[in-house]
Coordinates of C-alpha atoms and ligand atoms in Angstrom, one line a residue:
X1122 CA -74.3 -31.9 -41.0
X1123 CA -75.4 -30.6 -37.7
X1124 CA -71.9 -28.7 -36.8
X1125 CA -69.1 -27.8 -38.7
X1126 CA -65.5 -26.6 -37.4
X1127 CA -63.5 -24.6 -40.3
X1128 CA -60.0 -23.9 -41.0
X1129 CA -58.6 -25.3 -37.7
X1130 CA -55.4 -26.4 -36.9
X1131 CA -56.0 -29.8 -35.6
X1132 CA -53.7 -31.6 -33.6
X1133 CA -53.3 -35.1 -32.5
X1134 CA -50.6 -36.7 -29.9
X1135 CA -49.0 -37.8 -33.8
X1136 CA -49.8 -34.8 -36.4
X1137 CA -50.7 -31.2 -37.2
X1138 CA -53.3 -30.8 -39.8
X1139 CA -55.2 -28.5 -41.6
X1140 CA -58.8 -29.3 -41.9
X1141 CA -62.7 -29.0 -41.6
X1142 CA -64.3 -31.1 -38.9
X1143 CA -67.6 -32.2 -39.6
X1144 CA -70.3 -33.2 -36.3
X1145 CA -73.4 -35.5 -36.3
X1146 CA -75.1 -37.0 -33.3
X1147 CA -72.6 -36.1 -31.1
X1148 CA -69.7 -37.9 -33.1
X1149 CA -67.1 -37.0 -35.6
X1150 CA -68.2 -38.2 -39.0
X1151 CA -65.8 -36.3 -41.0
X1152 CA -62.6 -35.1 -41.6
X1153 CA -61.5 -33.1 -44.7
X1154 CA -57.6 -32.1 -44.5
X1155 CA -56.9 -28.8 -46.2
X1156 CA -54.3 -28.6 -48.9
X1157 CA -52.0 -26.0 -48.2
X1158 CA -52.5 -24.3 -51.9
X1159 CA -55.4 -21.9 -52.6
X1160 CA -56.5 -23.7 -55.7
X1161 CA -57.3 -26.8 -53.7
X1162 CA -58.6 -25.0 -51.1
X1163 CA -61.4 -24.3 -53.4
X1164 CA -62.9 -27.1 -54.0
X1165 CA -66.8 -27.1 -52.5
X1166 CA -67.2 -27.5 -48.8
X1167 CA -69.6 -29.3 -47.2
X1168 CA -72.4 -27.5 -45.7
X1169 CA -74.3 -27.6 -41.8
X1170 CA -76.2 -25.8 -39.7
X1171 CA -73.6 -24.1 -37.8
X1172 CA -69.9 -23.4 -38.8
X1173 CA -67.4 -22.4 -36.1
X1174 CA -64.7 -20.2 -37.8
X1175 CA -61.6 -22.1 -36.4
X1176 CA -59.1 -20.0 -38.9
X1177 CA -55.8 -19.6 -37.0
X1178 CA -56.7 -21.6 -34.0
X1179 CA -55.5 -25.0 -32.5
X1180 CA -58.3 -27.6 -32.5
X1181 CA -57.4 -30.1 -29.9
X1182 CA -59.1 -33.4 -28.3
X1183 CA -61.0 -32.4 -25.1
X1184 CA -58.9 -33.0 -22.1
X1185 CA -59.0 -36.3 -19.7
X1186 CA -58.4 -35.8 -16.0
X1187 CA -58.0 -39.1 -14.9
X1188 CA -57.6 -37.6 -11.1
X1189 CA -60.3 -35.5 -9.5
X1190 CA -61.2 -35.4 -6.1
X1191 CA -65.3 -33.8 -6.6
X1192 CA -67.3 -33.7 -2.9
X1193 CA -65.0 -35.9 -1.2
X1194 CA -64.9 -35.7 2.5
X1195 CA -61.0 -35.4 4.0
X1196 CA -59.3 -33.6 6.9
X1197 CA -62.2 -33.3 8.5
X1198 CA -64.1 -31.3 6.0
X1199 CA -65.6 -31.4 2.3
X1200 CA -63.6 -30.8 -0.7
X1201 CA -65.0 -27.3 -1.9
X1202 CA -65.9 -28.6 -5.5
X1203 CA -68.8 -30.6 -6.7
X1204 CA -69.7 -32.4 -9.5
X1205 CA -71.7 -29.4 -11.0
X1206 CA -69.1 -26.3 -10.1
X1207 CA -66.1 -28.9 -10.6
X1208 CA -67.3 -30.3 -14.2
X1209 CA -68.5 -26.7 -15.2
X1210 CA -64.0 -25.5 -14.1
X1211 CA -62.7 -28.7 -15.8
X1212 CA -65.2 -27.4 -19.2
X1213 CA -64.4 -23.8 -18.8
X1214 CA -60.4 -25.1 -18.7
X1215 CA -60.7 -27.6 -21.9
X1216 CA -61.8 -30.9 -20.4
X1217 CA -64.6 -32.6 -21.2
X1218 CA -64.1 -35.8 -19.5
X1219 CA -62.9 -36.8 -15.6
X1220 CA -62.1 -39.8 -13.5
X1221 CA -63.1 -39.1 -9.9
X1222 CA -62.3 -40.9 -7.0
X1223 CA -64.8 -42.9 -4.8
X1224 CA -63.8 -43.2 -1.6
X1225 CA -64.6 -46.3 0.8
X1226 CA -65.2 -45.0 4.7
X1227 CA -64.2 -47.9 6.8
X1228 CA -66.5 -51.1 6.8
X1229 CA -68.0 -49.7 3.3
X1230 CA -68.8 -52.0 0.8
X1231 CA -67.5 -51.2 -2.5
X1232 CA -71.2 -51.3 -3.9
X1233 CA -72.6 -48.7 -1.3
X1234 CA -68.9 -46.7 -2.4
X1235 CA -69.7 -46.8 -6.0
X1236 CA -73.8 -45.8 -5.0
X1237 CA -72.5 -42.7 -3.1
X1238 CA -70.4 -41.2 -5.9
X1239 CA -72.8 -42.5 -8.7
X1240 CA -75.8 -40.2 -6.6
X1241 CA -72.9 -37.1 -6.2
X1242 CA -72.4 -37.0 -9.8
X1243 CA -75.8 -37.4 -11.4
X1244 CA -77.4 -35.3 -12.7
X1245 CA -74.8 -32.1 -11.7
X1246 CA -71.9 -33.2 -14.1
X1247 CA -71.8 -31.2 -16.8
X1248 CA -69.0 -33.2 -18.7
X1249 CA -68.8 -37.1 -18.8
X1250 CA -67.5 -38.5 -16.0
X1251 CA -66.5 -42.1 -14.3
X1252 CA -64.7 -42.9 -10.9
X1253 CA -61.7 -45.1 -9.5
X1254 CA -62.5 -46.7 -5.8
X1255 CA -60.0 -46.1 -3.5
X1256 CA -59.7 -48.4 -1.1
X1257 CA -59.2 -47.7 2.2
X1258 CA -60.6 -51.2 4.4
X1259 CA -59.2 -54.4 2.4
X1260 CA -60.8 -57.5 3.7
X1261 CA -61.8 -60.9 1.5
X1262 CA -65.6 -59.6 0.8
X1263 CA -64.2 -56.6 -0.6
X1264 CA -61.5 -58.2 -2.3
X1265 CA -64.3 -60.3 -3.9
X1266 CA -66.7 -57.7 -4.8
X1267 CA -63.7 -56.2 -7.5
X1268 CA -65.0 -58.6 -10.5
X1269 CA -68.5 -57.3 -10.1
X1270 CA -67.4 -53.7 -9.6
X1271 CA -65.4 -54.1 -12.9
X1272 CA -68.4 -55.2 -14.5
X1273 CA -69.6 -51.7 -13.3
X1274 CA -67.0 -50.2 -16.0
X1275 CA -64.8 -49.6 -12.9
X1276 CA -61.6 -50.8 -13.9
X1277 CA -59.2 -49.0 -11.6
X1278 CA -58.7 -49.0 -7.8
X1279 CA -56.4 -46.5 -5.4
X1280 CA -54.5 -47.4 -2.5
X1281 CA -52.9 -45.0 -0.1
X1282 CA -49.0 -45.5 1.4
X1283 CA -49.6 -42.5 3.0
X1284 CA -51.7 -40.8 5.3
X1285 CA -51.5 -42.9 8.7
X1286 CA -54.7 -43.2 11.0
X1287 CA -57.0 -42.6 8.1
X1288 CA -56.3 -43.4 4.1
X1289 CA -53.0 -45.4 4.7
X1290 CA -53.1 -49.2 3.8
X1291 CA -50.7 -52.2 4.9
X1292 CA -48.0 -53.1 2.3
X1293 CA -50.3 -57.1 2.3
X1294 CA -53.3 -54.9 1.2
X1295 CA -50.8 -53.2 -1.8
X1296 CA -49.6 -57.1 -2.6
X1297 CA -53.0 -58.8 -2.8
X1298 CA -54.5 -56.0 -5.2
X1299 CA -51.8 -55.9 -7.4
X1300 CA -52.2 -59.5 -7.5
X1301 CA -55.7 -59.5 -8.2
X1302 CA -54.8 -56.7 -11.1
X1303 CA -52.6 -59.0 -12.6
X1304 CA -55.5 -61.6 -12.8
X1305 CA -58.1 -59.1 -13.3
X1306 CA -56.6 -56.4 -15.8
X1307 CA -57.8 -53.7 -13.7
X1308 CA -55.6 -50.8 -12.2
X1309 CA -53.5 -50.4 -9.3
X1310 CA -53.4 -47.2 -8.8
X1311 CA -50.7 -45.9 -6.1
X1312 CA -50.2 -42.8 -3.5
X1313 CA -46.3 -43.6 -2.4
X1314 CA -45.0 -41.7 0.4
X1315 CA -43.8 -43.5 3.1
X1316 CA -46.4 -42.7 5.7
X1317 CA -45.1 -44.6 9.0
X1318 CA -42.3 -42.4 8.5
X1319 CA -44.3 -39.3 7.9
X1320 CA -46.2 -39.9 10.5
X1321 CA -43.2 -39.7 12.9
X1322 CA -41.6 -36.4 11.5
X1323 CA -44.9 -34.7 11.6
X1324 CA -45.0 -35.9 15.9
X1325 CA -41.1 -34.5 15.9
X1326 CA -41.8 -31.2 14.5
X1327 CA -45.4 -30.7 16.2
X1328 CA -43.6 -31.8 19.6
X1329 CA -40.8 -29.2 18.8
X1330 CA -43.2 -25.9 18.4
X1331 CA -42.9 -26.3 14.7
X1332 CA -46.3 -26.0 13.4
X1333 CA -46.6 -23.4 10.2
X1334 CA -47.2 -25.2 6.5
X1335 CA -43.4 -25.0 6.1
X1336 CA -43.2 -27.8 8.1
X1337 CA -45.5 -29.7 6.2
X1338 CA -43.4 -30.2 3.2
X1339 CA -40.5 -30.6 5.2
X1340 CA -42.5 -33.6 6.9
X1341 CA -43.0 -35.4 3.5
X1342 CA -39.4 -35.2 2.0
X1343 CA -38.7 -36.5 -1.9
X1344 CA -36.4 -39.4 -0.4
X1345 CA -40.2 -41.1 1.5
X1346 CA -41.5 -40.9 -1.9
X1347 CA -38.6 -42.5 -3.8
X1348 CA -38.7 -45.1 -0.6
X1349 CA -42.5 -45.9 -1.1
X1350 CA -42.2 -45.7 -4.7
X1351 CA -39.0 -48.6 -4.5
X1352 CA -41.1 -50.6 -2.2
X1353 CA -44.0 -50.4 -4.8
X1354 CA -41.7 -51.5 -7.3
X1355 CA -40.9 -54.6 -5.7
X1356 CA -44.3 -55.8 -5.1
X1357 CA -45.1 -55.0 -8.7
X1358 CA -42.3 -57.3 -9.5
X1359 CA -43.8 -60.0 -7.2
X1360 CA -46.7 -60.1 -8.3
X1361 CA -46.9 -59.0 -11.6
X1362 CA -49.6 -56.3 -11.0
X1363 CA -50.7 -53.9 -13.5
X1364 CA -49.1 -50.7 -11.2
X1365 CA -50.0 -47.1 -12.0
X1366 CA -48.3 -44.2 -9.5
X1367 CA -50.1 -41.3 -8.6
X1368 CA -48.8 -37.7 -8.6
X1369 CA -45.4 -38.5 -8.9
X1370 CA -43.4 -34.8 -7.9
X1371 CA -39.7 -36.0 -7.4
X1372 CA -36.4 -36.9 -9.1
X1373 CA -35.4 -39.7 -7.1
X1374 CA -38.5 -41.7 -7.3
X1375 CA -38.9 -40.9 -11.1
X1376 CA -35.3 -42.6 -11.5
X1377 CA -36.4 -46.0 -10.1
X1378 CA -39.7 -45.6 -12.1
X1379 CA -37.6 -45.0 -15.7
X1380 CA -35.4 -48.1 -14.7
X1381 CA -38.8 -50.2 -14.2
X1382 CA -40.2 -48.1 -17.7
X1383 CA -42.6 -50.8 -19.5
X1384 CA -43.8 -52.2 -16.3
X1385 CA -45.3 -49.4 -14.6
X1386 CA -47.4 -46.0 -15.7
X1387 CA -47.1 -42.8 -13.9
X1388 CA -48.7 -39.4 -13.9
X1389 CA -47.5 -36.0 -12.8
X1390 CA -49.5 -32.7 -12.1
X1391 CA -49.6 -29.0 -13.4
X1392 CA -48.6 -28.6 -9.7
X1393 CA -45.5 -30.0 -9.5
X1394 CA -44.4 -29.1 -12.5
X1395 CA -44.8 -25.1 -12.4
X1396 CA -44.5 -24.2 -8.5
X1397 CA -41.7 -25.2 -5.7
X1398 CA -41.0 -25.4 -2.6
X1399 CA -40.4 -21.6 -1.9
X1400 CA -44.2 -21.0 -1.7
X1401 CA -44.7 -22.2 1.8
X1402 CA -42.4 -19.2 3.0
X1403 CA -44.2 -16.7 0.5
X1404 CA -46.0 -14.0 2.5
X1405 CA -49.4 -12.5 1.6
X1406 CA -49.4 -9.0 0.4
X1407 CA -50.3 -5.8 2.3
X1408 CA -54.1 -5.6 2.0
X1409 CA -54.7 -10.1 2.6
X1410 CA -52.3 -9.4 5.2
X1411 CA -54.3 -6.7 7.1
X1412 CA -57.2 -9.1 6.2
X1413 CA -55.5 -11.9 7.8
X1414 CA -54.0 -10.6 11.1
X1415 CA -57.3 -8.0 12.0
X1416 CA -60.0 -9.8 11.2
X1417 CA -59.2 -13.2 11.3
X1418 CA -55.8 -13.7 13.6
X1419 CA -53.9 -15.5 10.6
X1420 CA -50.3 -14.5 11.0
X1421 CA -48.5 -14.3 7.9
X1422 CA -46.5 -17.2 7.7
X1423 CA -49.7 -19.3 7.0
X1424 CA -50.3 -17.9 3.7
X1425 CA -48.1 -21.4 2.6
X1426 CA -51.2 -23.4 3.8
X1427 CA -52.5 -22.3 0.3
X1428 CA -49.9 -25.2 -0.9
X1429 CA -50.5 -27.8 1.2
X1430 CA -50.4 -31.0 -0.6
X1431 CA -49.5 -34.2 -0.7
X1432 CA -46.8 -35.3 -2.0
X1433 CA -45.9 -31.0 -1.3
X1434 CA -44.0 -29.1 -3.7
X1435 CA -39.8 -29.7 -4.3
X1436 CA -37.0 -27.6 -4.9
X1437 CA -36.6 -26.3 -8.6
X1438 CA -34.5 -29.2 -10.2
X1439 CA -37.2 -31.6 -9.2
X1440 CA -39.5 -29.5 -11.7
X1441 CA -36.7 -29.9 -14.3
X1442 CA -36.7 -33.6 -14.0
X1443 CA -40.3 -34.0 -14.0
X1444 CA -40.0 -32.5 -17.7
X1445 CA -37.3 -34.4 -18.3
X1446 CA -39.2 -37.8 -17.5
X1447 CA -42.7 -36.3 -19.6
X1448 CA -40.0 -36.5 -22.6
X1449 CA -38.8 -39.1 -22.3
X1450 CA -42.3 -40.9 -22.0
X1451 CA -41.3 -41.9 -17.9
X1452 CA -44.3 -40.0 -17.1
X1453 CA -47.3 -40.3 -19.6
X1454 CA -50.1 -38.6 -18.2
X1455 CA -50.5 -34.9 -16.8
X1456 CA -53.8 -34.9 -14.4
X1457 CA -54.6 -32.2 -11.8
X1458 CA -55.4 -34.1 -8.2
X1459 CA -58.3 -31.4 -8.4
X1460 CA -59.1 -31.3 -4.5
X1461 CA -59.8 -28.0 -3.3
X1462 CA -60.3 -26.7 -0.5
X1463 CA -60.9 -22.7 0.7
X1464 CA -58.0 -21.0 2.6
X1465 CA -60.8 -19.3 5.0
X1466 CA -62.8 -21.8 6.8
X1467 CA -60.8 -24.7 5.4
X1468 CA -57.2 -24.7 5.0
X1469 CA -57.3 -22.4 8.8
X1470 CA -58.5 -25.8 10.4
X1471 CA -54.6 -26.4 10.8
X1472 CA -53.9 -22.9 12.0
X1473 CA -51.1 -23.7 14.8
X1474 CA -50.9 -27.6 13.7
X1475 CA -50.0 -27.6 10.1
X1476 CA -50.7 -31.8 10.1
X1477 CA -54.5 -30.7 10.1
X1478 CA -54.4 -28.4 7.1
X1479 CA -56.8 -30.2 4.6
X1480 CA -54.3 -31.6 2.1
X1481 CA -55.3 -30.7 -1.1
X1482 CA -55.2 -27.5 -4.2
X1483 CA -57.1 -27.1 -6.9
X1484 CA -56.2 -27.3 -10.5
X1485 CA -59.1 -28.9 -12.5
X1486 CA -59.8 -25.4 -14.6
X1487 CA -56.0 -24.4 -15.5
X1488 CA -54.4 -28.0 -16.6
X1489 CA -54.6 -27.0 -20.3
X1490 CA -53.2 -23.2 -19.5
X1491 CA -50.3 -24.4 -17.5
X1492 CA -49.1 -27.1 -19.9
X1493 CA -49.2 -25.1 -23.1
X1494 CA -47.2 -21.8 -21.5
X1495 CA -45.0 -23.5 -19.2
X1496 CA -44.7 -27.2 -21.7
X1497 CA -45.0 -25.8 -25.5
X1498 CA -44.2 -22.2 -24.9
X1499 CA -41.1 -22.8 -23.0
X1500 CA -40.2 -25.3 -25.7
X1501 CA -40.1 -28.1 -23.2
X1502 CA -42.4 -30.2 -25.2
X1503 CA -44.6 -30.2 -28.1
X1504 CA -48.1 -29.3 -28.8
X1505 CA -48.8 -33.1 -30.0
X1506 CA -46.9 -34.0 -26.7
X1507 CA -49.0 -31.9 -24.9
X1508 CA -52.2 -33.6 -26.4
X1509 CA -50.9 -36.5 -25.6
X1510 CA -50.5 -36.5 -21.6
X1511 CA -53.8 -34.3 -21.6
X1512 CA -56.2 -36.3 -23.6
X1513 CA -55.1 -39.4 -25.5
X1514 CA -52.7 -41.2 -22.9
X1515 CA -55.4 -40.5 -20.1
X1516 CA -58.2 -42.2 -22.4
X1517 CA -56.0 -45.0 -23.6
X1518 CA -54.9 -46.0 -20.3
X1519 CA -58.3 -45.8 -18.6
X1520 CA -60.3 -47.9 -20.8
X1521 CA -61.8 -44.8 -22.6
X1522 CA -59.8 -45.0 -26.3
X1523 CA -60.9 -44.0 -28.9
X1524 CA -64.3 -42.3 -27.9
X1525 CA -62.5 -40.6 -25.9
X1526 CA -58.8 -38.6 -26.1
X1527 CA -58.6 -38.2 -30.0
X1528 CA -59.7 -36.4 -33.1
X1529 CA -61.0 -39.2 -35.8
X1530 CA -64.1 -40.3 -37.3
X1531 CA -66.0 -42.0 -35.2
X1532 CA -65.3 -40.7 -31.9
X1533 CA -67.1 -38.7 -29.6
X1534 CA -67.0 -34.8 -30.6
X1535 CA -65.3 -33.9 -27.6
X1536 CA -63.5 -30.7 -28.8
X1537 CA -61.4 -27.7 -27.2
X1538 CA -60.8 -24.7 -30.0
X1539 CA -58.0 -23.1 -28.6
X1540 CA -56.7 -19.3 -29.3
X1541 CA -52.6 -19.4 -29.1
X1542 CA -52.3 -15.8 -29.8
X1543 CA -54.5 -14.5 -26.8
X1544 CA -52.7 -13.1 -23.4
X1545 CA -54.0 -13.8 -20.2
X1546 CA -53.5 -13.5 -16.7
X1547 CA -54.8 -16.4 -13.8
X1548 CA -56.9 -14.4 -11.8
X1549 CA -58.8 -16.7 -9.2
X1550 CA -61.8 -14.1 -9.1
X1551 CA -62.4 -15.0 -12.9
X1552 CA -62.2 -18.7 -12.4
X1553 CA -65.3 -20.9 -12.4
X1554 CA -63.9 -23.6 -9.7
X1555 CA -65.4 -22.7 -6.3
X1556 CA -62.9 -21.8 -4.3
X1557 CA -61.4 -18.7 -2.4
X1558 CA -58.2 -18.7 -4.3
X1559 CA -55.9 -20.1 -7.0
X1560 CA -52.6 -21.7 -6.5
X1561 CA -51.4 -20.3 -10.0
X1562 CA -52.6 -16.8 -9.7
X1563 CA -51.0 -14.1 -11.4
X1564 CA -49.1 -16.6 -14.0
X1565 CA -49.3 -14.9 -17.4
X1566 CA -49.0 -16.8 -20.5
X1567 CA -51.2 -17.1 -24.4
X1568 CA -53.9 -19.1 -24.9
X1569 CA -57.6 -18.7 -24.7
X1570 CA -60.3 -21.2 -24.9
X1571 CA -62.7 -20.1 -27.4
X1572 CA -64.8 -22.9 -27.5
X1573 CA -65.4 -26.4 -25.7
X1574 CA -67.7 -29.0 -27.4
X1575 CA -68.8 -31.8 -25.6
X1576 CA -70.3 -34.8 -27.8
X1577 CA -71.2 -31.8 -30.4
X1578 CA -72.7 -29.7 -28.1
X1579 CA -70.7 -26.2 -27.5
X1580 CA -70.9 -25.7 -23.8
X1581 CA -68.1 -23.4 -23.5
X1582 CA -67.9 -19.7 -25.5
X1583 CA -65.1 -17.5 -24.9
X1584 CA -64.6 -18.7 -21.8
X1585 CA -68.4 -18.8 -20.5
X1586 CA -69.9 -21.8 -19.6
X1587 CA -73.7 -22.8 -21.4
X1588 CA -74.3 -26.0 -21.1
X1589 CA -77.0 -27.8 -19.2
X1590 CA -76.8 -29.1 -15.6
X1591 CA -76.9 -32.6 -15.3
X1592 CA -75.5 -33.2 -19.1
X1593 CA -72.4 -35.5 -18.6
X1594 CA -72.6 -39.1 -18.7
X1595 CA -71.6 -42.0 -17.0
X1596 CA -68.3 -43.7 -18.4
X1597 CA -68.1 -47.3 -18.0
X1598 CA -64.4 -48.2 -18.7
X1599 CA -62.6 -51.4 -19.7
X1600 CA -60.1 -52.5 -18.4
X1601 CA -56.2 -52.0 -19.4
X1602 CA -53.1 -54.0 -18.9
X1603 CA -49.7 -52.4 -18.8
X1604 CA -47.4 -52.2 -21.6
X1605 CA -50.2 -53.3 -23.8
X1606 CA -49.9 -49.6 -25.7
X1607 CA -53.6 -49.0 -26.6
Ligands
URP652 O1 -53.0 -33.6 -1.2 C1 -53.7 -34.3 -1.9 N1 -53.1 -34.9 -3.0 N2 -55.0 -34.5 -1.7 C2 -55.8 -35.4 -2.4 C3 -55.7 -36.8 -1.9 C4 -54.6 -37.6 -2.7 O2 -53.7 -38.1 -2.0 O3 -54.7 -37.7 -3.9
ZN653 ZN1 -52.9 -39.4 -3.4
ZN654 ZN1 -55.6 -37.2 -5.4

């Protein structure tokens, strides 16, 4: 036996178990539960060439963020994350596999799309990796290209309600992919916000003076997104497409969703789920606020730029609900929407017009931290719960189960060994993503990564990364229908 993990705690989205894992050529090949007396305990163990003492410690499925955004160019600039320092975060945070998004510039085919990413990602990724294509210029040859691109092991495909003049596609686009899914099996993935009607708040408040980050939330209210998420019901029901909705953050549209439950998936984010709507008033403190106003003329009420987003943040009992729907299984997957941008040089290209902030935050390296304080901790759900939206949903639903998303014989060793009992602080200067700050900083909670194993190799210690540049592989994924469980 090439590795061997001993003593852990291992956890599944369905048990808690005692046991010694056993690695070979990158896959699980054994499992040996513990008895919980002494005298069976000492039965002989089987040997290897390296034992990880896992005593104490929570031994969990690597995580599956189904919703990156690596290298992408958006609101004018370049996300600040690539595949190598993005991949490197998501390892140093517990994932070991992500689903990126390709995105199609206008008159694209979805070919050259999938090219560009596939030449991003190789060899940088340090985790394994595969892509969704959003797409943004619907016409018959790209509509015709899909079977091919699914052949590709790309089995899911974005579309934006959102985002007018760029992103934003017609509501005939939305009904002839889901159509297509329905025939296909592939994913319809959905960004719903009403964007005609965004669009015309952001002109209102921009024509009034209004122009700080505030006003960027207050542009994209919940009641667009339960709008655009009602209209994407409907034309699920038409046409019997395989619908999945994006970063869902709000009551409202979680209520239609959980009358439509069976029909439709839908994720959530750390985000939305941890922070409100009160940070775009917060004020920097004294010495970023010197910083700021001296050197580089920000005034203070900017310092909400650092939460621009899309859908932005809600008041508190949207948080609540958000749970609330995770419990009830409304909401089955937690990704990030990893799409980071720096608050000097980047998020200051909307200084004065807050409708050219970069929309984005990052998140990829904290998705495990967040869940387990704020989900398990706070007794709001359980540790096999948690497991669940972070690794085993996310592979099931993306054509990745059970390589992928689970602890058995026979799947990849994809492995986080997780400390409950060790405090930490976010800090952003400690983080590995590469950006100027952290939307979480200064949350406090347990819960250290001690190692992260990636197909059997441990490319994460204590928090420092050593793996090699270039080591994660391409995904191909099949394809998934809805309410078909695994
Ligand atoms: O603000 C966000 N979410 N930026 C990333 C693009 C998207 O809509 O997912
Ligand atoms: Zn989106
Ligand atoms: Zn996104």
């Amino acid at each position: 036996m090439k590795l061997k993990i001993r003593n852990g705690l291992v956890v599944t989205s369905s048990e808690t178990f005692k046991a010694d894992i056993g690695i070979e050529d990158g896959i699980i090949t054994k499992i040996e539960r513990k008895a919980q007396s002494a005298s069976a305990d000492s039965l002989p163990e089987f040997q290897a060439d390296e034992v990880i003492d896992a005593d104490g410690k929570y031994v969990l499925p690597g995580g599956v963020d189904v919703h990156t955004h690596l290298d992408m160019p958006f609101g004018g600039t370049v996300t600040a994350d690539n595949f190598y320092t993005g991949t490197v975060a998501g390892a140093c945070g517990g994932t070991t596999t992500i689903i990126d998004f390709a995105i199609q510039n206008k008159g694209e085919t979805l070919k050259t799309v999938l090219e560009n990413w596939h030449q991003k990602a190789k060899n940088i990724s340090v985790v394994d990796y595969s892509f969704h294509i959003a797409i943004t210029d619907l016409n018959e040859g790209v509509l015709s290209e899909i079977p091919r691109i699914i052949n590709e092991g790309i089995t899911s495909f974005k579309l934006f309600m959102a985002y007018k003049g760029s992103l934003m596609t017609a509501s005939e686009n939305i009904s002839r992919v889901l159509a297509e899914s329905s025939r296909l099996g592939f994913l319809t993935m959905l960004h719903c916000e009403d964007g005609d009607k965004i669009d015309e708040l952001i002109k209102d408040f921009l024509f009034s003076g209004n122009t700080n980050p505030l006003y960027h939330s207050l542009s994209r209210p919940a009641e667009l997104e339960e709008k655009a998420v009602s209209d994407a019901l409907k034309l699920q029901e038409q046409t019997k497409g395989n619908l999945y909705i994006v970063h869902l953050s709000s009551e409202g549209a979680l209520k239609q969703i959980r009358k439509h439950k069976g029909r439709v998936l839908t994720e959530t984010c750390p985000q939305y789920l941890v922070l409100s709507i009160d940070k775009y008033t917060e004020k920097p403190d004294k010495q970023v606020r010197e910083r700021n106003r001296f050197l580089c003329g920000i005034p203070d009420d900017f310092e909400g730029a650092k939460y621009v987003m899309s859908p932005p943040l809600r008041g508190k009992h949207h948080l609540n609900a958000l749970w609330e729907g995770i419990k009830d299984n409304t909401i089955s997957i937690v990704s990030t929407d990893h799409c980071a941008f720096n608050f000097y040089g980047q998020k200051t290209l909307g200084l004065g017009d807050f409708s050219k902030i970069p929309s984005g935050i990052p998140g990829i390296e904290t998705r495990l931290f967040l869940l387990y304080n704020e989900g398990v901790m706070g007794k709001l759900i359980t540790i096999n719960k948690l497991v669940d939206v972070f690794a085993t949903v996310p592979a099931k639903t993306f054509g990745l189960y059970p390589k992928k998303g689970e602890i058995a014989i026979g799947a990849d060793a994809d492995i986080v060994i997780f400390n409950q009992d060790k405090k930490l602080v976010i800090k952003s200067i400690r983080l590995h993503q590469d950006v100027d700050y952290c939307p979480f900083e200064g949350y406090r909670g347990k819960g250290g990564i001690s190692y992260v194993i990636s197909r059997g190799e441990i490319i994460v210690r204590d928090r420092a990364f050593s793996g090699k540049k270039g080591r994660g592989k391409f995904l191909s994924r099949r394809t998934y229908q809805v309410g078909s469980g695994v």
